[in-house]
Short mmCIF file of C-alpha atoms in Angstrom, two decimals:
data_model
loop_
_atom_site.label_atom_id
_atom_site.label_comp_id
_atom_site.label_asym_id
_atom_site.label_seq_id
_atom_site.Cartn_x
_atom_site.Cartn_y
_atom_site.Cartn_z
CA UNK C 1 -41.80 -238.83 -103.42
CA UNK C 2 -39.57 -241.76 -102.96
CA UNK C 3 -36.46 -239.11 -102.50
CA UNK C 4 -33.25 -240.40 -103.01
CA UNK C 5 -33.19 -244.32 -104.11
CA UNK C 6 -29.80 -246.34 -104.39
CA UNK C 7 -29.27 -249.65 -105.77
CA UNK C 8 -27.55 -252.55 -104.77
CA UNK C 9 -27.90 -251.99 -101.51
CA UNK C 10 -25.29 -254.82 -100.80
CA UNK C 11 -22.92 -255.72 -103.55
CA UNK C 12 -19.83 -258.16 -103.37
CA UNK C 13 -16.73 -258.05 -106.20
CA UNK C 14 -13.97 -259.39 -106.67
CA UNK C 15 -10.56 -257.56 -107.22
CA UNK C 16 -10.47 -256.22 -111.35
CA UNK C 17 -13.89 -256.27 -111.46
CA UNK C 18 -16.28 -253.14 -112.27
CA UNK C 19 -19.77 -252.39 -111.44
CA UNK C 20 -22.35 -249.43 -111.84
CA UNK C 21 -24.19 -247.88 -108.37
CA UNK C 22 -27.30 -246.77 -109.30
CA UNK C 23 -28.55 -243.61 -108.00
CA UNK C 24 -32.02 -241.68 -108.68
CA UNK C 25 -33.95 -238.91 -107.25
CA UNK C 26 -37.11 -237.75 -107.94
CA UNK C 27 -37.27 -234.04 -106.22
CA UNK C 28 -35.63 -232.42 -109.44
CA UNK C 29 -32.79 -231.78 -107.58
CA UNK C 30 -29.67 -230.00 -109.45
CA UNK C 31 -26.48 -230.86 -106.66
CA UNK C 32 -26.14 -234.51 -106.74
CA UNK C 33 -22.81 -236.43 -105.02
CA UNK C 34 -21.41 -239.46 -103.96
CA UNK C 35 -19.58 -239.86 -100.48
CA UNK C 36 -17.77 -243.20 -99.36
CA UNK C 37 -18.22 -243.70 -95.31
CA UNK C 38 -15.18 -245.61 -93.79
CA UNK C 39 -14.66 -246.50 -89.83
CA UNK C 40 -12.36 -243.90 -88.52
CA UNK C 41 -12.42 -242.11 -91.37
CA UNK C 42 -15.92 -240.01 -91.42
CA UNK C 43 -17.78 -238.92 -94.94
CA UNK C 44 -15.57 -238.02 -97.96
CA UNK C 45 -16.87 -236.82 -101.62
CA UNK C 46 -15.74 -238.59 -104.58
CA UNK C 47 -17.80 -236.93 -107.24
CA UNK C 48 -20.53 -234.50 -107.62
CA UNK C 49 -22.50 -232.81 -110.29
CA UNK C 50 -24.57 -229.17 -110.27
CA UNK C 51 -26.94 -230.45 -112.93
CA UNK C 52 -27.00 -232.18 -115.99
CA UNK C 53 -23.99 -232.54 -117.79
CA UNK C 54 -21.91 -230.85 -114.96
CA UNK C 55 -20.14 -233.21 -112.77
CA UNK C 56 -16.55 -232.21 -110.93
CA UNK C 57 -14.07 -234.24 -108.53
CA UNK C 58 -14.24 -234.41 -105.15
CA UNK C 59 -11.51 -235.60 -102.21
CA UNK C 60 -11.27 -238.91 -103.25
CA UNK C 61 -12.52 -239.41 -106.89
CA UNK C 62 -9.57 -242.02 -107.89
CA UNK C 63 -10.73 -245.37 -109.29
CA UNK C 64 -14.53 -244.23 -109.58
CA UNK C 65 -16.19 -242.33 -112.63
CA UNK C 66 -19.62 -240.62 -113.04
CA UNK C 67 -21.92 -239.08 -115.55
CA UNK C 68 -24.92 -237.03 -115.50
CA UNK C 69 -27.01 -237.36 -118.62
CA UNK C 70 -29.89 -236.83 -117.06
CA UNK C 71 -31.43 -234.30 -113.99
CA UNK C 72 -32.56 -237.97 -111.81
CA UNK C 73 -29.76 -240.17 -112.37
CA UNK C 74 -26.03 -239.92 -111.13
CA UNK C 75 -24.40 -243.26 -111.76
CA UNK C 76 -20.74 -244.35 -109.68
CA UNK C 77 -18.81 -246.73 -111.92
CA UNK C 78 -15.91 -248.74 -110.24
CA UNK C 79 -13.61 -249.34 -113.23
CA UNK C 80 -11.49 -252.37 -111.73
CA UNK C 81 -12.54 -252.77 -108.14
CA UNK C 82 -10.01 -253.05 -105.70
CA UNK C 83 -9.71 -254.60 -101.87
CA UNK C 84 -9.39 -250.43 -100.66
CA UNK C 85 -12.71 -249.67 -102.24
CA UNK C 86 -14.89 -251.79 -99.36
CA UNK C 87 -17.01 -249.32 -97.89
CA UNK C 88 -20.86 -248.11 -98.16
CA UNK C 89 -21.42 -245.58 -100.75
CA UNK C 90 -24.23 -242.74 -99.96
CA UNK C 91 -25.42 -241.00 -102.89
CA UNK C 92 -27.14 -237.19 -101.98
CA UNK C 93 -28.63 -234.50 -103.25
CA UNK C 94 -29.83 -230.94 -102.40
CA UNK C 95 -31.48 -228.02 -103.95
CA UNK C 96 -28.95 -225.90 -104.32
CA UNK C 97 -28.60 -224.72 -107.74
CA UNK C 98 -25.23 -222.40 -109.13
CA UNK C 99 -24.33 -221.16 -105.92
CA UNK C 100 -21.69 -223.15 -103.77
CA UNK C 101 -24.19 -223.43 -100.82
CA UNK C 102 -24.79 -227.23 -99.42
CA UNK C 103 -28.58 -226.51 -98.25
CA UNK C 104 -30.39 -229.73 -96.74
CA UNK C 105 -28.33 -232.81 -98.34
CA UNK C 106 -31.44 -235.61 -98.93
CA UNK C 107 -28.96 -238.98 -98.44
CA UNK C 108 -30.27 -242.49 -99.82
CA UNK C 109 -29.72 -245.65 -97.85
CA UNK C 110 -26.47 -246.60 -99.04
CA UNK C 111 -24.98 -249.47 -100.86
CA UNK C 112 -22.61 -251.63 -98.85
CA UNK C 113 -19.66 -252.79 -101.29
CA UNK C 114 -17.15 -255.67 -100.21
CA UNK C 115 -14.32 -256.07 -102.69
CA UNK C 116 -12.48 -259.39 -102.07
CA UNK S 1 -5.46 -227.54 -91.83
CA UNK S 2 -9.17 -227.63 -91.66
CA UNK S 3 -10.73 -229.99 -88.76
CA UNK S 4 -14.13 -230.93 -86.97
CA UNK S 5 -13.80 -233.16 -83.90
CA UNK S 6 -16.99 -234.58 -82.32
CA UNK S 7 -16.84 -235.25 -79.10
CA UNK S 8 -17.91 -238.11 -76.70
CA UNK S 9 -17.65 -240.54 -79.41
CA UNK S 10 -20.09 -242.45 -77.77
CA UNK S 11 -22.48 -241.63 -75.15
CA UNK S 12 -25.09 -243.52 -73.28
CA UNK S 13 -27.89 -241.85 -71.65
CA UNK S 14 -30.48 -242.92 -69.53
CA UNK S 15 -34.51 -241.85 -70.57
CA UNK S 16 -34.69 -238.33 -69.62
CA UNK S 17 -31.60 -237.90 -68.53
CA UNK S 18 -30.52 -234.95 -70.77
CA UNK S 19 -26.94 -233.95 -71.92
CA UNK S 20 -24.83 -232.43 -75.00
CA UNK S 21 -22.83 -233.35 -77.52
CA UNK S 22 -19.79 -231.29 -78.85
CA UNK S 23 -18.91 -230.52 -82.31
CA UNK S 24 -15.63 -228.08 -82.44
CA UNK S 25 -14.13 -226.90 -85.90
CA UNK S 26 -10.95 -225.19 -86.71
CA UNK S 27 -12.01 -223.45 -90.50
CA UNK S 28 -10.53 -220.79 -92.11
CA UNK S 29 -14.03 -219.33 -92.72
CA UNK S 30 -17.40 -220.93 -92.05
CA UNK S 31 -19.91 -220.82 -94.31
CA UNK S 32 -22.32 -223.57 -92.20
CA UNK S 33 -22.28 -225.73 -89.97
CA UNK S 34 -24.82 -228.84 -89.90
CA UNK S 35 -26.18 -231.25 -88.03
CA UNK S 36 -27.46 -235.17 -89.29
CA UNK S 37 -28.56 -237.57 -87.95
CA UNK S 38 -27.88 -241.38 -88.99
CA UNK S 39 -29.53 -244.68 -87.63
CA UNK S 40 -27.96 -247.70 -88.14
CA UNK S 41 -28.21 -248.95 -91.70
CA UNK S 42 -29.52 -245.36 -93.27
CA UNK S 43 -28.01 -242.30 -94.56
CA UNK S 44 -27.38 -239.07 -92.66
CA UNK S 45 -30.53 -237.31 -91.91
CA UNK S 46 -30.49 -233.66 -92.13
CA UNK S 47 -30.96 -231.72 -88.44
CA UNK S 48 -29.97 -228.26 -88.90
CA UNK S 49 -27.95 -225.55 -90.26
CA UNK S 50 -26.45 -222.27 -88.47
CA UNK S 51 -24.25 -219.65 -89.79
CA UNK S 52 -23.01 -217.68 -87.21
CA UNK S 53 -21.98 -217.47 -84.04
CA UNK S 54 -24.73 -216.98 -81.20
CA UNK S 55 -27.20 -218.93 -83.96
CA UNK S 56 -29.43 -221.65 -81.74
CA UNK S 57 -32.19 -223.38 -83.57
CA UNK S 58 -34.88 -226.37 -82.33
CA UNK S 59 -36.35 -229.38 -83.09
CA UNK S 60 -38.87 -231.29 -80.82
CA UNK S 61 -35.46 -232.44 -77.93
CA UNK S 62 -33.24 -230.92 -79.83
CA UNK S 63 -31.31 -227.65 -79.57
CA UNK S 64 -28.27 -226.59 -81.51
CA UNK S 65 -25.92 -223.65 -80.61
CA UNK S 66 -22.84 -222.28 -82.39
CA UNK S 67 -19.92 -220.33 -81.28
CA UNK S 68 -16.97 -219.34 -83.15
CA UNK S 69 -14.86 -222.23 -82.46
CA UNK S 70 -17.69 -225.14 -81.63
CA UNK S 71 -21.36 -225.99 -82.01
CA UNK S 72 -23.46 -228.16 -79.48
CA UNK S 73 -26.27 -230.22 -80.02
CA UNK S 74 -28.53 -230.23 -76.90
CA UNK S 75 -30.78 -233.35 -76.40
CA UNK S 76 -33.09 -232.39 -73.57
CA UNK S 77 -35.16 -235.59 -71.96
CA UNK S 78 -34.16 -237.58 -74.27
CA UNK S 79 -36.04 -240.96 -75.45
CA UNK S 80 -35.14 -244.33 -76.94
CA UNK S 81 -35.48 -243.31 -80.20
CA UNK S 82 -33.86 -240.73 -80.09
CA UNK S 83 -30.61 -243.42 -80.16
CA UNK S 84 -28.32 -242.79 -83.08
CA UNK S 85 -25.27 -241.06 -84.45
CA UNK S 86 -25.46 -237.76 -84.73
CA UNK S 87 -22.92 -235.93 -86.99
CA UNK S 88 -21.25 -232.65 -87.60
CA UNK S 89 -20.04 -231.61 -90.88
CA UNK S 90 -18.88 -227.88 -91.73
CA UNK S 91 -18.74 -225.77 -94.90
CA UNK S 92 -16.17 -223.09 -95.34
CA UNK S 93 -16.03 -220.44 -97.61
CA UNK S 94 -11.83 -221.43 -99.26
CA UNK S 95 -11.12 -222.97 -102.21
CA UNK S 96 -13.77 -225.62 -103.45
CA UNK S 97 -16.94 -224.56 -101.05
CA UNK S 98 -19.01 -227.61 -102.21
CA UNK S 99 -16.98 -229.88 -100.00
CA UNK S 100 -18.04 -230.19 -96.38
CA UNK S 101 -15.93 -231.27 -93.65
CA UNK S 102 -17.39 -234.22 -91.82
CA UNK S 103 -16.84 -235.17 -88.16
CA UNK S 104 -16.70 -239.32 -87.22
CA UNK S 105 -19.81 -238.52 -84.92
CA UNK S 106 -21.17 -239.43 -81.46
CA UNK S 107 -23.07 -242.66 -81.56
CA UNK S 108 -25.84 -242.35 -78.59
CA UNK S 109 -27.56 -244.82 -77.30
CA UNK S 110 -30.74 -243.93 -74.77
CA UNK S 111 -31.89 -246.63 -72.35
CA UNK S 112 -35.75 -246.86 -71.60
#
């Protein structure tokens, strides 16, 4: 199993631009999310989805969008990047399925994002 | 206002010098607590979950407690590798109970 796989892994944009973060995993996992990591400022959830279909916001979800057509893939769209949205995104995912419960979060390697 | 505070920040250790790190929470109900680990570069790393107070569970130099108002992670003779950042996040059973609290972590570094 390759787990949780994230691409770019580095990505530069400039302000008013918008980009897709690709994120896949291959353990048929149901909870997938997306947390930004900023100094000083610890993990925070943007989005997450409980399975296909499903997706909900999370603390910060402004200025990002998501979709889950499919059980693998949760793409993070930037709509018009801007300067406040450098930081490396971490896309997870766990087996927990209907209940609330955040068992075991499987993390891929991140994707460091500079918006100039 | 829900909180988790790691504390040292940092921490440098030397080989086998053992020592704990400190994870305290102020929740209106826990649901779990759980420890990560994260090298430089990587994403978190699951450790270990508890749910209640008086939990402990191991891992190889690792040992994690929990109390009603904090959790330590016990690194006993601790080795290079085990150099990293070791986080605290906490689940609580208000309003949206997919969202875990994370703490900034405790980035330790162990000298040979």
């Amino acid at each position: 199993n390759a787990g949780v796989t994230q691409t770019p892994k580095f990505q530069v944009l400039k302000t008013g631009q918008s980009m897709t973060l690709q994120c896949a995993q291959d353990m048929n996992h149901e909870y997938m999310s997306w947390y930004r990591q900023d100094p000083g400022m610890g993990l925070r959830l943007i989005h997450y989805s409980v399975g296909a279909g499903i997706t909900d916001q999370g603390e910060v979800p402004n200025g990002y969008n998501v979709s889950r057509s499919t059980t693998e893939d949760f793409p993070l769209r930037l709509l018009s990047a801007a300067p406040s949205q450098t930081s490396v995104y971490f896309c997870a995912s766990s087996y927990s399925r209907g209940s609330a419960t955040n068992e075991k979060l499987f993390f891929g390697s991140g994707t460091q994002l500079s918006v100039l | 206002e829900d909180q988790v505070t790691q504390s040292p920040e940092a921490l440098r250790l030397q080989e086998g010098e053992s020592s704990s790190l400190n994870c305290s929470y102020t929740v209106s109900g826990l649901r779990g607590l759980f420890w990560y680990r994260q090298d430089p570069g990587k994403g978190p790393e699951f450790l270990f979950t508890l749910y209640s107070a008086g939990e402990e569970k191991e891992k190889e130099r690792l040992k994690a407690t929990l109390t009603k108002k904090e959790s330590f992670l016990h690194i006993t003779a601790p080795k290079p590798e085990d150099s990293a950042t070791y986080l605290c996040a906490v689940q609580t059973n208000a309003g949206n109970n997919r969202k875990l609290i994370w703490g900034l972590g405790t980035s330790l570094a162990v000298n040979p």
